[in-house]
Amino acid sequence: MNISGNGQRGKFIVFEGIDGSGKSTQIRMLSKRLQDMKLKVYTTFEPTAGTIGTLIRQMLSGKIKIDQRTLAFLFAADRMDHLVNEENGIRKKIDKGELVICDRYYFSSYAYHSQYMDMEWVIHANSLNADTLRPDLTVFIDVEPEECFERIQTNRNDFEIYEKIDIMKKVRTNYLKAFERLRDLEKIVVIDGNKLADHVGDAIFREVMKIIHPA
Ligand code: TMP
């Protein structure tokens, strides 16, 4: 069943974190828990699996060289497509009362691209996206960059351009800066992700419940 009754807006929950912070595991665990409550959950991610997202992945792997400003605009364009495309755009799903969970959204852009450009520029480049849909909740899984780096090294052979320890440290700092900058406009929770996955999952579930069934 949808989370809201007739004519009511759904909820948009976003997960953020540096590479290796355990977002995918936590999204899987949360979706299962919500589905067990008979809620219909749509999970999705950015960069998307669409045309622009696929192009972006080739740039992240280093296969295609790209200027960082152009890459930031591509992410913003991929995001707009994710929101409004006819087939499975998130905006329509939210309007229909669905619960949508997304792995990364515009805070990823603020954190990753402000390594190269002023954060205000990146926020401005995404302003149409923010006007189209602001998350009801952004969950930031905060894990020590050293720990994330170790997890990535253990689990994979191929690395994307941002999967380097100094970049990961910078990105974490940028996330915290972006949260501070936008704290009056956005609902953000920072979850300590250094604990066992089940404990992290419980903390996230409690926060999500406050959004789904406010007291
Ligand atoms: P993933 O590893 O979570 O699939 O994300 C792919 C990479 O894309 C990750 O290193 C973060 C980066 N990214 C940006 O640089 N800007 C963005 O707007 C998004 C959504 C992701």
Short mmCIF file of C-alpha atoms and ligand atoms in Angstrom, two decimals:
data_model
loop_
_atom_site.label_atom_id
_atom_site.label_comp_id
_atom_site.label_asym_id
_atom_site.label_seq_id
_atom_site.Cartn_x
_atom_site.Cartn_y
_atom_site.Cartn_z
CA MET A 1 0.00 0.00 0.00
CA ASN A 2 1.04 3.60 -0.55
CA ILE A 3 2.17 5.53 2.47
CA SER A 4 -0.53 8.16 2.15
CA GLY A 5 -4.23 7.95 1.57
CA ASN A 6 -6.08 9.46 -1.39
CA GLY A 7 -4.67 12.64 -2.79
CA GLN A 8 -1.89 12.93 -0.25
CA ARG A 9 1.75 13.51 -1.08
CA GLY A 10 4.20 10.62 -0.61
CA LYS A 11 7.64 10.89 1.00
CA PHE A 12 11.07 11.30 -0.52
CA ILE A 13 13.94 9.93 1.55
CA VAL A 14 17.53 10.38 0.40
CA PHE A 15 20.68 8.58 1.57
CA GLU A 16 24.01 10.35 1.45
CA GLY A 17 27.55 9.43 2.43
CA ILE A 18 31.07 9.14 1.10
CA ASP A 19 31.96 6.12 -1.07
CA GLY A 20 32.02 2.95 1.04
CA SER A 21 29.80 4.37 3.81
CA GLY A 22 27.31 1.49 3.52
CA LYS A 23 24.41 3.32 1.87
CA SER A 24 23.39 0.41 -0.36
CA THR A 25 23.28 -2.05 2.55
CA GLN A 26 21.26 0.35 4.67
CA ILE A 27 18.82 1.13 1.85
CA ARG A 28 18.28 -2.59 1.34
CA MET A 29 17.68 -3.14 5.06
CA LEU A 30 15.31 -0.18 5.37
CA SER A 31 13.29 -1.14 2.27
CA LYS A 32 12.86 -4.68 3.57
CA ARG A 33 11.69 -3.38 6.94
CA LEU A 34 9.18 -1.01 5.35
CA GLN A 35 7.95 -3.66 2.93
CA ASP A 36 7.41 -6.00 5.89
CA MET A 37 5.06 -3.28 7.15
CA LYS A 38 3.19 -3.70 3.84
CA LEU A 39 4.36 -0.33 2.53
CA LYS A 40 5.12 0.04 -1.16
CA VAL A 41 8.67 1.30 -1.56
CA TYR A 42 10.38 2.49 -4.73
CA THR A 43 14.17 2.56 -4.48
CA THR A 44 16.35 4.37 -6.96
CA PHE A 45 19.81 5.92 -7.28
CA GLU A 46 22.00 8.60 -8.86
CA PRO A 47 23.76 8.73 -11.20
CA THR A 48 20.77 7.00 -12.82
CA ALA A 49 20.82 4.04 -15.20
CA GLY A 50 19.40 6.35 -17.92
CA THR A 51 21.22 7.88 -20.88
CA ILE A 52 22.85 10.75 -18.99
CA GLY A 53 23.66 8.62 -15.95
CA THR A 54 25.33 5.99 -18.12
CA LEU A 55 27.48 8.65 -19.74
CA ILE A 56 28.41 9.97 -16.29
CA ARG A 57 29.51 6.47 -15.15
CA GLN A 58 31.94 6.32 -18.06
CA MET A 59 33.40 9.64 -16.92
CA LEU A 60 33.68 8.48 -13.32
CA SER A 61 35.57 5.39 -14.40
CA GLY A 62 38.05 7.62 -16.25
CA LYS A 63 37.10 6.11 -19.66
CA ILE A 64 35.94 9.52 -20.88
CA LYS A 65 37.86 12.62 -19.79
CA ILE A 66 35.69 15.56 -18.74
CA ASP A 67 35.98 19.03 -17.27
CA GLN A 68 34.61 19.11 -13.69
CA ARG A 69 32.18 21.97 -14.45
CA THR A 70 30.65 20.03 -17.33
CA LEU A 71 30.40 16.93 -15.13
CA ALA A 72 28.57 18.91 -12.44
CA PHE A 73 26.03 20.11 -15.05
CA LEU A 74 25.57 16.57 -16.33
CA PHE A 75 24.74 15.39 -12.81
CA ALA A 76 22.20 18.22 -12.51
CA ALA A 77 20.68 17.23 -15.89
CA ASP A 78 20.59 13.54 -14.91
CA ARG A 79 18.81 14.60 -11.72
CA MET A 80 16.16 16.59 -13.59
CA ASP A 81 15.54 13.62 -15.86
CA HIS A 82 15.28 11.41 -12.77
CA LEU A 83 12.63 13.78 -11.39
CA VAL A 84 10.45 14.46 -14.39
CA ASN A 85 10.89 11.78 -17.07
CA GLU A 86 7.57 10.43 -18.33
CA GLU A 87 8.27 6.77 -17.63
CA ASN A 88 9.32 6.66 -13.98
CA GLY A 89 9.98 10.24 -12.82
CA ILE A 90 10.14 10.58 -9.03
CA ARG A 91 8.09 13.79 -8.89
CA LYS A 92 4.99 12.02 -10.19
CA LYS A 93 5.47 9.10 -7.80
CA ILE A 94 5.60 11.47 -4.84
CA ASP A 95 2.49 13.27 -6.08
CA LYS A 96 0.70 9.90 -6.23
CA GLY A 97 1.53 9.18 -2.56
CA GLU A 98 4.46 6.77 -3.03
CA LEU A 99 7.45 6.32 -0.74
CA VAL A 100 10.66 6.84 -2.70
CA ILE A 101 14.15 6.11 -1.34
CA CYS A 102 17.05 7.46 -3.35
CA ASP A 103 20.76 6.61 -3.08
CA ARG A 104 22.34 10.10 -3.47
CA TYR A 105 20.73 13.38 -4.55
CA TYR A 106 21.83 17.00 -4.73
CA PHE A 107 23.87 16.96 -1.50
CA SER A 108 26.23 14.58 -3.35
CA SER A 109 26.71 17.30 -5.93
CA TYR A 110 27.32 19.93 -3.24
CA ALA A 111 29.91 17.72 -1.51
CA TYR A 112 31.74 16.22 -4.51
CA HIS A 113 31.78 19.13 -6.95
CA SER A 114 32.65 21.82 -4.42
CA GLN A 115 36.10 20.25 -4.38
CA TYR A 116 36.59 22.04 -7.67
CA MET A 117 34.04 24.88 -7.71
CA ASP A 118 32.54 27.21 -5.18
CA MET A 119 29.70 25.41 -3.33
CA GLU A 120 27.32 28.31 -4.10
CA TRP A 121 27.85 27.65 -7.80
CA VAL A 122 26.89 24.00 -7.36
CA ILE A 123 23.83 24.89 -5.27
CA HIS A 124 22.81 27.38 -7.95
CA ALA A 125 23.32 24.80 -10.74
CA ASN A 126 20.88 22.51 -8.88
CA SER A 127 18.31 25.12 -7.91
CA LEU A 128 15.72 23.94 -10.45
CA ASN A 129 16.04 20.42 -9.06
CA ALA A 130 15.61 21.69 -5.49
CA ASP A 131 12.55 23.70 -6.57
CA THR A 132 11.11 20.59 -8.23
CA LEU A 133 11.58 18.28 -5.24
CA ARG A 134 13.20 18.73 -1.85
CA PRO A 135 13.69 15.53 0.20
CA ASP A 136 11.45 15.02 3.23
CA LEU A 137 14.53 13.56 4.88
CA THR A 138 18.22 13.32 4.01
CA VAL A 139 20.04 10.58 5.93
CA PHE A 140 23.80 11.06 6.06
CA ILE A 141 25.69 7.92 7.07
CA ASP A 142 28.82 9.26 8.67
CA VAL A 143 31.76 6.83 8.56
CA GLU A 144 35.45 7.62 9.02
CA PRO A 145 37.03 8.08 5.57
CA GLU A 146 39.86 5.66 6.50
CA GLU A 147 37.30 2.93 7.24
CA CYS A 148 35.44 3.60 3.96
CA PHE A 149 38.68 3.51 2.01
CA GLU A 150 39.59 0.16 3.54
CA ARG A 151 36.14 -1.28 2.70
CA ILE A 152 36.46 -0.16 -0.93
CA GLN A 153 39.98 -1.64 -1.20
CA THR A 154 38.78 -4.99 0.15
CA ASN A 155 35.66 -5.24 -1.99
CA ARG A 156 36.76 -4.06 -5.41
CA ASN A 157 39.39 -4.08 -8.15
CA ASP A 158 38.20 -1.03 -10.13
CA PHE A 159 38.14 2.41 -8.58
CA GLU A 160 36.24 5.51 -9.60
CA ILE A 161 37.95 8.89 -9.80
CA TYR A 162 36.79 10.05 -6.33
CA GLU A 163 37.78 6.88 -4.47
CA LYS A 164 41.02 8.22 -2.97
CA ILE A 165 41.54 8.86 0.72
CA ASP A 166 42.34 12.61 0.52
CA ILE A 167 39.32 13.18 -1.74
CA MET A 168 37.07 11.19 0.60
CA LYS A 169 38.19 13.31 3.56
CA LYS A 170 37.52 16.50 1.63
CA VAL A 171 34.10 15.27 0.49
CA ARG A 172 33.08 14.44 4.07
CA THR A 173 34.05 17.94 5.19
CA ASN A 174 32.10 19.41 2.28
CA TYR A 175 29.00 17.41 3.21
CA LEU A 176 29.12 18.82 6.75
CA LYS A 177 29.60 22.34 5.35
CA ALA A 178 26.62 21.90 3.01
CA PHE A 179 24.41 20.65 5.88
CA GLU A 180 25.34 23.70 7.94
CA ARG A 181 24.75 26.04 5.00
CA LEU A 182 21.27 24.62 4.27
CA ARG A 183 20.12 23.61 7.74
CA ASP A 184 17.16 26.04 7.70
CA LEU A 185 15.82 24.68 4.42
CA GLU A 186 16.47 20.95 4.69
CA LYS A 187 15.66 18.11 7.07
CA ILE A 188 18.95 16.27 7.61
CA VAL A 189 19.95 13.58 10.09
CA VAL A 190 23.56 12.52 10.62
CA ILE A 191 23.80 8.86 11.63
CA ASP A 192 26.96 7.38 13.14
CA GLY A 193 27.80 4.70 10.58
CA ASN A 194 30.90 3.39 12.36
CA LYS A 195 28.75 0.96 14.40
CA LEU A 196 27.44 -2.50 13.45
CA ALA A 197 25.11 -2.47 10.42
CA ASP A 198 22.09 -3.54 12.51
CA HIS A 199 22.60 -0.71 15.00
CA VAL A 200 22.97 1.79 12.19
CA GLY A 201 19.81 0.34 10.62
CA ASP A 202 17.83 0.79 13.85
CA ALA A 203 18.90 4.42 14.17
CA ILE A 204 17.88 5.12 10.58
CA PHE A 205 14.55 3.32 10.98
CA ARG A 206 13.68 5.47 14.01
CA GLU A 207 14.32 8.66 12.03
CA VAL A 208 12.34 7.43 9.03
CA MET A 209 9.38 6.51 11.22
CA LYS A 210 9.24 10.10 12.50
CA ILE A 211 8.74 11.22 8.90
CA ILE A 212 6.27 8.53 7.88
CA HIS A 213 4.15 8.65 11.04
CA PRO A 214 4.81 12.01 12.68
CA ALA A 215 3.62 12.07 16.33
P1 TMP B 1 27.97 5.58 -6.15
O1 TMP B 1 29.35 5.08 -5.89
O2 TMP B 1 27.18 5.87 -4.91
O3 TMP B 1 27.24 4.79 -7.17
O4 TMP B 1 28.16 7.06 -6.79
C1 TMP B 1 28.97 7.26 -7.87
C2 TMP B 1 29.91 8.41 -7.67
O5 TMP B 1 29.33 9.60 -8.18
C3 TMP B 1 30.34 8.72 -6.25
O6 TMP B 1 31.76 8.80 -6.20
C4 TMP B 1 29.79 10.08 -5.98
C5 TMP B 1 29.65 10.70 -7.35
N1 TMP B 1 28.60 11.71 -7.48
C6 TMP B 1 28.97 13.02 -7.77
O7 TMP B 1 30.14 13.33 -7.92
N2 TMP B 1 27.97 13.94 -7.91
C7 TMP B 1 26.64 13.66 -7.77
O8 TMP B 1 25.79 14.53 -7.89
C8 TMP B 1 26.30 12.28 -7.47
C9 TMP B 1 24.87 11.89 -7.34
C10 TMP B 1 27.31 11.35 -7.34
#
